[in-house]
mmCIF file of C-alpha atoms and ligand atoms in Angstrom:
data_model
loop_
_atom_site.group_PDB
_atom_site.id
_atom_site.type_symbol
_atom_site.label_atom_id
_atom_site.label_comp_id
_atom_site.label_asym_id
_atom_site.label_seq_id
_atom_site.Cartn_x
_atom_site.Cartn_y
_atom_site.Cartn_z
ATOM 1 C CA MET A 1 0.185 -0.058 -0.157
ATOM 2 C CA LYS A 2 1.409 3.322 -1.020
ATOM 3 C CA LYS A 3 2.181 5.556 1.990
ATOM 4 C CA SER A 4 0.213 9.016 2.288
ATOM 5 C CA LYS A 5 2.271 12.093 1.993
ATOM 6 C CA LYS A 6 0.970 13.317 5.383
ATOM 7 C CA SER A 7 2.160 9.782 6.859
ATOM 8 C CA LYS A 8 5.687 10.070 4.752
ATOM 9 C CA LYS A 9 5.908 13.338 6.584
ATOM 10 C CA SER A 10 4.891 12.496 10.020
ATOM 11 C CA ASN A 11 7.869 9.741 9.832
ATOM 12 C CA THR A 12 10.494 12.391 8.947
ATOM 13 C CA TRP A 13 9.728 14.308 11.734
ATOM 14 C CA LYS A 14 9.586 10.878 14.060
ATOM 15 C CA ILE A 15 13.293 10.390 12.715
ATOM 16 C CA LYS A 16 14.226 13.926 13.113
ATOM 17 C CA GLN A 17 13.079 13.678 16.449
ATOM 18 C CA HIS A 18 14.731 10.418 17.281
ATOM 19 C CA ARG A 19 17.853 11.875 16.075
ATOM 20 C CA ASP A 20 17.795 15.286 17.937
ATOM 21 C CA GLN A 21 17.113 13.275 21.092
ATOM 22 C CA PHE A 22 20.285 11.790 21.129
ATOM 23 C CA PHE A 23 22.089 14.651 19.821
ATOM 24 C CA LYS A 24 20.952 16.861 22.434
ATOM 25 C CA LYS A 25 21.337 14.570 25.287
ATOM 26 C CA SER A 26 25.163 14.016 24.134
ATOM 27 C CA LYS A 27 25.845 17.568 24.223
ATOM 28 C CA THR A 28 24.077 17.929 27.719
ATOM 29 C CA LEU A 29 26.033 15.457 28.956
ATOM 30 C CA GLY A 30 29.622 16.150 27.281
ATOM 31 C CA TYR A 31 30.118 12.883 25.246
ATOM 32 C CA ARG A 32 31.525 13.675 21.737
ATOM 33 C CA SER A 33 29.285 11.700 20.143
ATOM 34 C CA ARG A 34 25.438 10.316 20.310
ATOM 35 C CA SER A 35 27.217 6.751 19.626
ATOM 36 C CA ALA A 36 27.977 7.113 22.753
ATOM 37 C CA PHE A 37 24.631 6.505 23.721
ATOM 38 C CA LYS A 38 24.908 2.832 21.355
ATOM 39 C CA LEU A 39 27.674 1.605 24.178
ATOM 40 C CA ILE A 40 25.395 2.642 27.172
ATOM 41 C CA GLU A 41 22.585 0.746 25.982
ATOM 42 C CA LEU A 42 24.811 -2.395 24.715
ATOM 43 C CA ASN A 43 26.168 -2.514 28.253
ATOM 44 C CA LYS A 44 23.255 -2.134 30.261
ATOM 45 C CA LYS A 45 22.290 -5.267 28.561
ATOM 46 C CA TYR A 46 25.130 -7.524 28.453
ATOM 47 C CA LYS A 47 27.135 -5.810 31.537
ATOM 48 C CA PHE A 48 30.806 -6.689 29.892
ATOM 49 C CA ILE A 49 32.920 -3.455 31.091
ATOM 50 C CA LYS A 50 33.678 -3.472 34.413
ATOM 51 C CA LYS A 51 35.959 -1.415 36.570
ATOM 52 C CA ASN A 52 39.264 -3.686 36.114
ATOM 53 C CA THR A 53 38.507 -4.384 32.258
ATOM 54 C CA LYS A 54 41.138 -4.396 30.099
ATOM 55 C CA LEU A 55 39.549 -2.876 26.370
ATOM 56 C CA LEU A 56 40.298 -2.441 22.870
ATOM 57 C CA ASP A 57 38.425 0.576 21.082
ATOM 58 C CA ILE A 58 38.812 -0.303 17.334
ATOM 59 C CA GLY A 59 37.512 3.181 14.981
ATOM 60 C CA ALA A 60 37.462 5.296 18.033
ATOM 61 C CA TYR A 61 37.122 8.539 16.915
ATOM 62 C CA PRO A 62 35.621 11.110 18.435
ATOM 63 C CA GLY A 63 35.835 9.437 21.291
ATOM 64 C CA GLY A 64 32.133 8.484 22.645
ATOM 65 C CA TRP A 65 32.669 4.991 23.450
ATOM 66 C CA SER A 66 36.363 5.431 24.954
ATOM 67 C CA GLN A 67 34.120 8.125 27.315
ATOM 68 C CA VAL A 68 31.609 5.622 28.312
ATOM 69 C CA SER A 69 34.578 3.059 28.783
ATOM 70 C CA SER A 70 36.974 5.188 30.732
ATOM 71 C CA LYS A 71 34.054 6.093 33.146
ATOM 72 C CA ILE A 72 33.430 2.670 34.274
ATOM 73 C CA ILE A 73 37.465 1.529 34.060
ATOM 74 C CA THR A 74 39.020 2.685 36.322
ATOM 75 C CA VAL A 75 41.783 0.078 37.087
ATOM 76 C CA GLY A 76 41.972 -1.477 33.982
ATOM 77 C CA LYS A 77 43.603 -0.475 30.936
ATOM 78 C CA ILE A 78 41.854 1.189 27.679
ATOM 79 C CA LEU A 79 43.800 1.690 24.413
ATOM 80 C CA SER A 80 41.819 2.930 21.502
ATOM 81 C CA LEU A 81 42.824 3.454 18.284
ATOM 82 C CA ASP A 82 41.614 5.408 15.160
ATOM 83 C CA ILE A 83 42.734 6.707 11.254
ATOM 84 C CA LYS A 84 41.753 9.823 12.458
ATOM 85 C CA LYS A 85 43.191 11.850 15.263
ATOM 86 C CA MET A 86 41.470 11.545 18.749
ATOM 87 C CA ASP A 87 41.594 14.279 21.283
ATOM 88 C CA GLN A 88 42.817 12.886 24.843
ATOM 89 C CA LEU A 89 40.876 11.173 27.224
ATOM 90 C CA LYS A 90 41.600 10.977 31.137
ATOM 91 C CA ASN A 91 42.671 7.247 31.450
ATOM 92 C CA VAL A 92 42.742 6.303 27.695
ATOM 93 C CA SER A 93 45.899 5.838 25.295
ATOM 94 C CA PHE A 94 45.602 6.228 21.965
ATOM 95 C CA LEU A 95 47.234 5.226 18.868
ATOM 96 C CA GLN A 96 46.186 7.322 15.420
ATOM 97 C CA CYS A 97 46.447 4.048 12.761
ATOM 98 C CA ASP A 98 44.724 2.191 10.571
ATOM 99 C CA PHE A 99 43.488 -1.339 11.838
ATOM 100 C CA LEU A 100 44.089 -3.602 8.578
ATOM 101 C CA GLU A 101 48.146 -2.880 8.787
ATOM 102 C CA GLU A 102 49.669 -5.577 10.500
ATOM 103 C CA ASN A 103 51.984 -3.181 12.682
ATOM 104 C CA THR A 104 49.117 -2.181 14.094
ATOM 105 C CA LYS A 105 48.742 -5.338 15.518
ATOM 106 C CA GLU A 106 52.012 -5.554 17.129
ATOM 107 C CA LYS A 107 51.725 -2.483 18.445
ATOM 108 C CA ILE A 108 48.268 -3.518 20.016
ATOM 109 C CA LEU A 109 49.906 -6.706 21.516
ATOM 110 C CA LYS A 110 53.159 -4.738 22.509
ATOM 111 C CA PHE A 111 50.623 -2.090 24.575
ATOM 112 C CA PHE A 112 48.622 -4.797 27.267
ATOM 113 C CA ARG A 113 51.539 -7.712 27.138
ATOM 114 C CA GLU A 114 48.446 -9.920 27.735
ATOM 115 C CA LYS A 115 45.086 -11.231 26.740
ATOM 116 C CA LEU A 116 41.892 -8.620 27.090
ATOM 117 C CA ASP A 117 38.471 -8.959 28.577
ATOM 118 C CA VAL A 118 36.748 -6.641 25.713
ATOM 119 C CA VAL A 119 37.210 -5.478 22.249
ATOM 120 C CA ILE A 120 35.114 -3.157 21.036
ATOM 121 C CA SER A 121 34.791 -1.670 17.540
ATOM 122 C CA ASP A 122 32.481 1.200 15.806
ATOM 123 C CA MET A 123 34.228 1.131 12.814
ATOM 124 C CA VAL A 124 32.511 2.476 9.260
ATOM 125 C CA ALA A 125 34.149 2.058 6.120
ATOM 126 C CA ASP A 126 34.851 5.100 4.172
ATOM 127 C CA THR A 127 31.586 5.941 1.983
ATOM 128 C CA THR A 128 31.984 5.177 -1.577
ATOM 129 C CA GLY A 129 27.997 6.330 -2.519
ATOM 130 C CA ASN A 130 27.878 2.614 -3.411
ATOM 131 C CA LYS A 131 25.259 1.757 -0.600
ATOM 132 C CA SER A 132 25.749 -2.189 -0.892
ATOM 133 C CA LEU A 133 29.995 -1.655 -1.553
ATOM 134 C CA ASP A 134 30.058 0.520 1.800
ATOM 135 C CA CYS A 135 28.085 -2.047 3.626
ATOM 136 C CA ILE A 136 30.262 -5.103 2.433
ATOM 137 C CA ARG A 137 33.278 -3.251 3.044
ATOM 138 C CA THR A 138 32.651 -2.278 6.515
ATOM 139 C CA ASN A 139 31.361 -6.175 7.224
ATOM 140 C CA GLN A 140 34.709 -7.005 6.362
ATOM 141 C CA LEU A 141 36.229 -5.018 9.204
ATOM 142 C CA CYS A 142 33.870 -6.944 11.319
ATOM 143 C CA ALA A 143 35.292 -9.853 10.422
ATOM 144 C CA ASP A 144 39.150 -8.885 10.726
ATOM 145 C CA VAL A 145 37.842 -7.264 13.607
ATOM 146 C CA ILE A 146 36.326 -10.948 15.044
ATOM 147 C CA GLU A 147 39.647 -13.059 13.624
ATOM 148 C CA PHE A 148 41.591 -10.388 15.648
ATOM 149 C CA ALA A 149 39.616 -10.431 19.089
ATOM 150 C CA SER A 150 39.458 -14.300 19.015
ATOM 151 C CA LYS A 151 43.118 -14.434 18.670
ATOM 152 C CA ILE A 152 44.126 -11.452 21.791
ATOM 153 C CA LEU A 153 40.844 -12.035 23.908
ATOM 154 C CA LYS A 154 41.168 -13.853 27.054
ATOM 155 C CA PRO A 155 38.596 -17.716 27.256
ATOM 156 C CA ASN A 156 35.756 -15.620 28.799
ATOM 157 C CA GLY A 157 36.223 -12.485 26.343
ATOM 158 C CA VAL A 158 33.851 -10.301 24.590
ATOM 159 C CA LEU A 159 33.711 -8.341 21.380
ATOM 160 C CA VAL A 160 31.265 -6.097 20.580
ATOM 161 C CA SER A 161 31.286 -4.572 16.597
ATOM 162 C CA LYS A 162 29.471 -3.084 14.732
ATOM 163 C CA LEU A 163 28.477 -4.652 11.363
ATOM 164 C CA PHE A 164 25.229 -3.928 8.676
ATOM 165 C CA MET A 165 22.561 -6.257 7.564
ATOM 166 C CA GLY A 166 23.447 -6.682 4.088
ATOM 167 C CA GLU A 167 24.239 -9.355 1.746
ATOM 168 C CA ASP A 168 27.034 -10.782 3.619
ATOM 169 C CA PHE A 169 25.761 -10.493 6.869
ATOM 170 C CA LEU A 170 25.127 -14.368 7.513
ATOM 171 C CA GLU A 171 28.512 -15.139 6.479
ATOM 172 C CA VAL A 172 29.871 -12.382 9.273
ATOM 173 C CA LYS A 173 27.607 -14.391 11.310
ATOM 174 C CA GLU A 174 28.925 -17.622 10.631
ATOM 175 C CA LEU A 175 32.560 -16.749 11.071
ATOM 176 C CA ALA A 176 31.549 -15.088 14.580
ATOM 177 C CA LYS A 177 30.019 -18.374 15.753
ATOM 178 C CA SER A 178 33.329 -20.283 14.232
ATOM 179 C CA LYS A 179 34.981 -18.273 17.451
ATOM 180 C CA PHE A 180 32.698 -17.585 19.754
ATOM 181 C CA LYS A 181 30.233 -19.934 21.563
ATOM 182 C CA LYS A 182 27.753 -17.321 22.249
ATOM 183 C CA VAL A 183 26.792 -14.609 19.451
ATOM 184 C CA GLU A 184 23.839 -12.454 19.346
ATOM 185 C CA PHE A 185 22.604 -9.429 17.782
ATOM 186 C CA PHE A 186 21.031 -5.723 19.367
ATOM 187 C CA LYS A 187 20.308 -2.687 17.985
ATOM 188 C CA PRO A 188 20.279 0.366 20.154
ATOM 189 C CA GLU A 189 17.394 2.545 20.536
ATOM 190 C CA SER A 190 20.051 5.031 20.180
ATOM 191 C CA SER A 191 20.462 3.550 16.600
ATOM 192 C CA ARG A 192 18.493 5.069 13.776
ATOM 193 C CA ASN A 193 15.579 2.906 12.471
ATOM 194 C CA GLU A 194 16.489 3.254 8.879
ATOM 195 C CA SER A 195 20.412 2.489 9.489
ATOM 196 C CA LYS A 196 20.941 -0.881 8.897
ATOM 197 C CA GLU A 197 23.378 -1.201 11.785
ATOM 198 C CA THR A 198 23.473 -3.596 14.254
ATOM 199 C CA TYR A 199 25.594 -4.719 17.096
ATOM 200 C CA LEU A 200 26.864 -8.125 17.596
ATOM 201 C CA HIS A 201 27.997 -9.575 20.939
ATOM 202 C CA CYS A 202 30.001 -12.141 21.143
ATOM 203 C CA MET A 203 31.238 -14.312 24.089
ATOM 204 C CA ILE A 204 33.411 -17.245 25.444
ATOM 205 C CA LEU A 205 36.143 -18.259 22.924
ATOM 206 C CA LYS A 206 35.611 -22.109 21.212
ATOM 207 C CA THR A 207 38.776 -23.805 21.853
ATOM 208 C CA LEU A 208 39.962 -26.146 19.085
HETATM 209 C C1 SAM B 301 31.124 5.877 13.538
HETATM 210 S S1 SAM B 301 32.802 6.332 13.910
HETATM 211 C C2 SAM B 301 32.961 5.895 15.566
HETATM 212 C C3 SAM B 301 32.199 6.468 16.706
HETATM 213 C C4 SAM B 301 32.954 6.139 18.034
HETATM 214 N N1 SAM B 301 32.825 5.072 18.007
HETATM 215 C C5 SAM B 301 32.306 7.036 18.871
HETATM 216 O O1 SAM B 301 32.212 6.586 19.817
HETATM 217 O O2 SAM B 301 33.062 8.379 18.924
HETATM 218 C C6 SAM B 301 33.715 4.944 12.989
HETATM 219 C C7 SAM B 301 35.618 5.059 13.070
HETATM 220 O O3 SAM B 301 35.569 4.043 12.224
HETATM 221 C C8 SAM B 301 37.263 4.661 11.900
HETATM 222 N N2 SAM B 301 37.828 3.679 11.114
HETATM 223 C C9 SAM B 301 37.114 3.480 9.855
HETATM 224 N N3 SAM B 301 38.353 2.160 9.204
HETATM 225 C C10 SAM B 301 39.033 2.340 10.470
HETATM 226 C C11 SAM B 301 40.348 1.676 10.362
HETATM 227 N N4 SAM B 301 40.934 0.640 8.770
HETATM 228 N N5 SAM B 301 40.998 1.688 10.796
HETATM 229 C C12 SAM B 301 41.207 2.887 12.197
HETATM 230 N N6 SAM B 301 39.858 2.872 12.278
HETATM 231 C C13 SAM B 301 39.145 3.405 11.119
HETATM 232 C C14 SAM B 301 36.767 5.797 11.192
HETATM 233 O O4 SAM B 301 38.066 6.649 11.066
HETATM 234 C C15 SAM B 301 35.650 6.377 12.050
HETATM 235 O O5 SAM B 301 36.323 7.595 12.969
#
């Protein structure tokens, strides 16, 4: 059934209101991005960030997720990285680098010198204008994060990563299921309804 002009208008209004609500809230609470609320919701549901967590935040700029993590992690360790330079945050170490480069992984291992409790990734590939290609490229980043996280997490570690509901979604899900015992998907309320993004929550590594 075709939507009337009035209902289209009211949907656009609802979407704008939804955006504004989290945008305004992030400004009021001093968060660098509205994405901060996605991690707050994810952690409310799965409770994986604790005061002594050793956490890696991949694709961290401008720093909303790192801010949320640093408010909870008081005696753990946080390393954030992004291609873009991120302003400093208390208790957060930052690496400006490309996650896909091999020496980035070496730098991460050198920083922690032990296995991690949590890996979070909100990485999005640069947009090309081709939505289907953009989706595949972001999901490829997610697949790389799954591979890396399965090597550096403690056996009971947690991975949270963004991915898009695109054509290769099932492939990425199967990869996650081959590495972790428990794999779930969660779309926070603060994630735009019109966005295809969702978040993968994986826990307990499968041992070979
Ligand atoms: C949606 S933003 C992250 C927002 C962040 N979670 C926050 O709360 O402020 C996605 C980030 O992924 C980064 N990114 C994309 N590809 C990357 C790569 N290969 N290595 C490192 N960062 C990458 C982008 O530079 C961008 O800053």
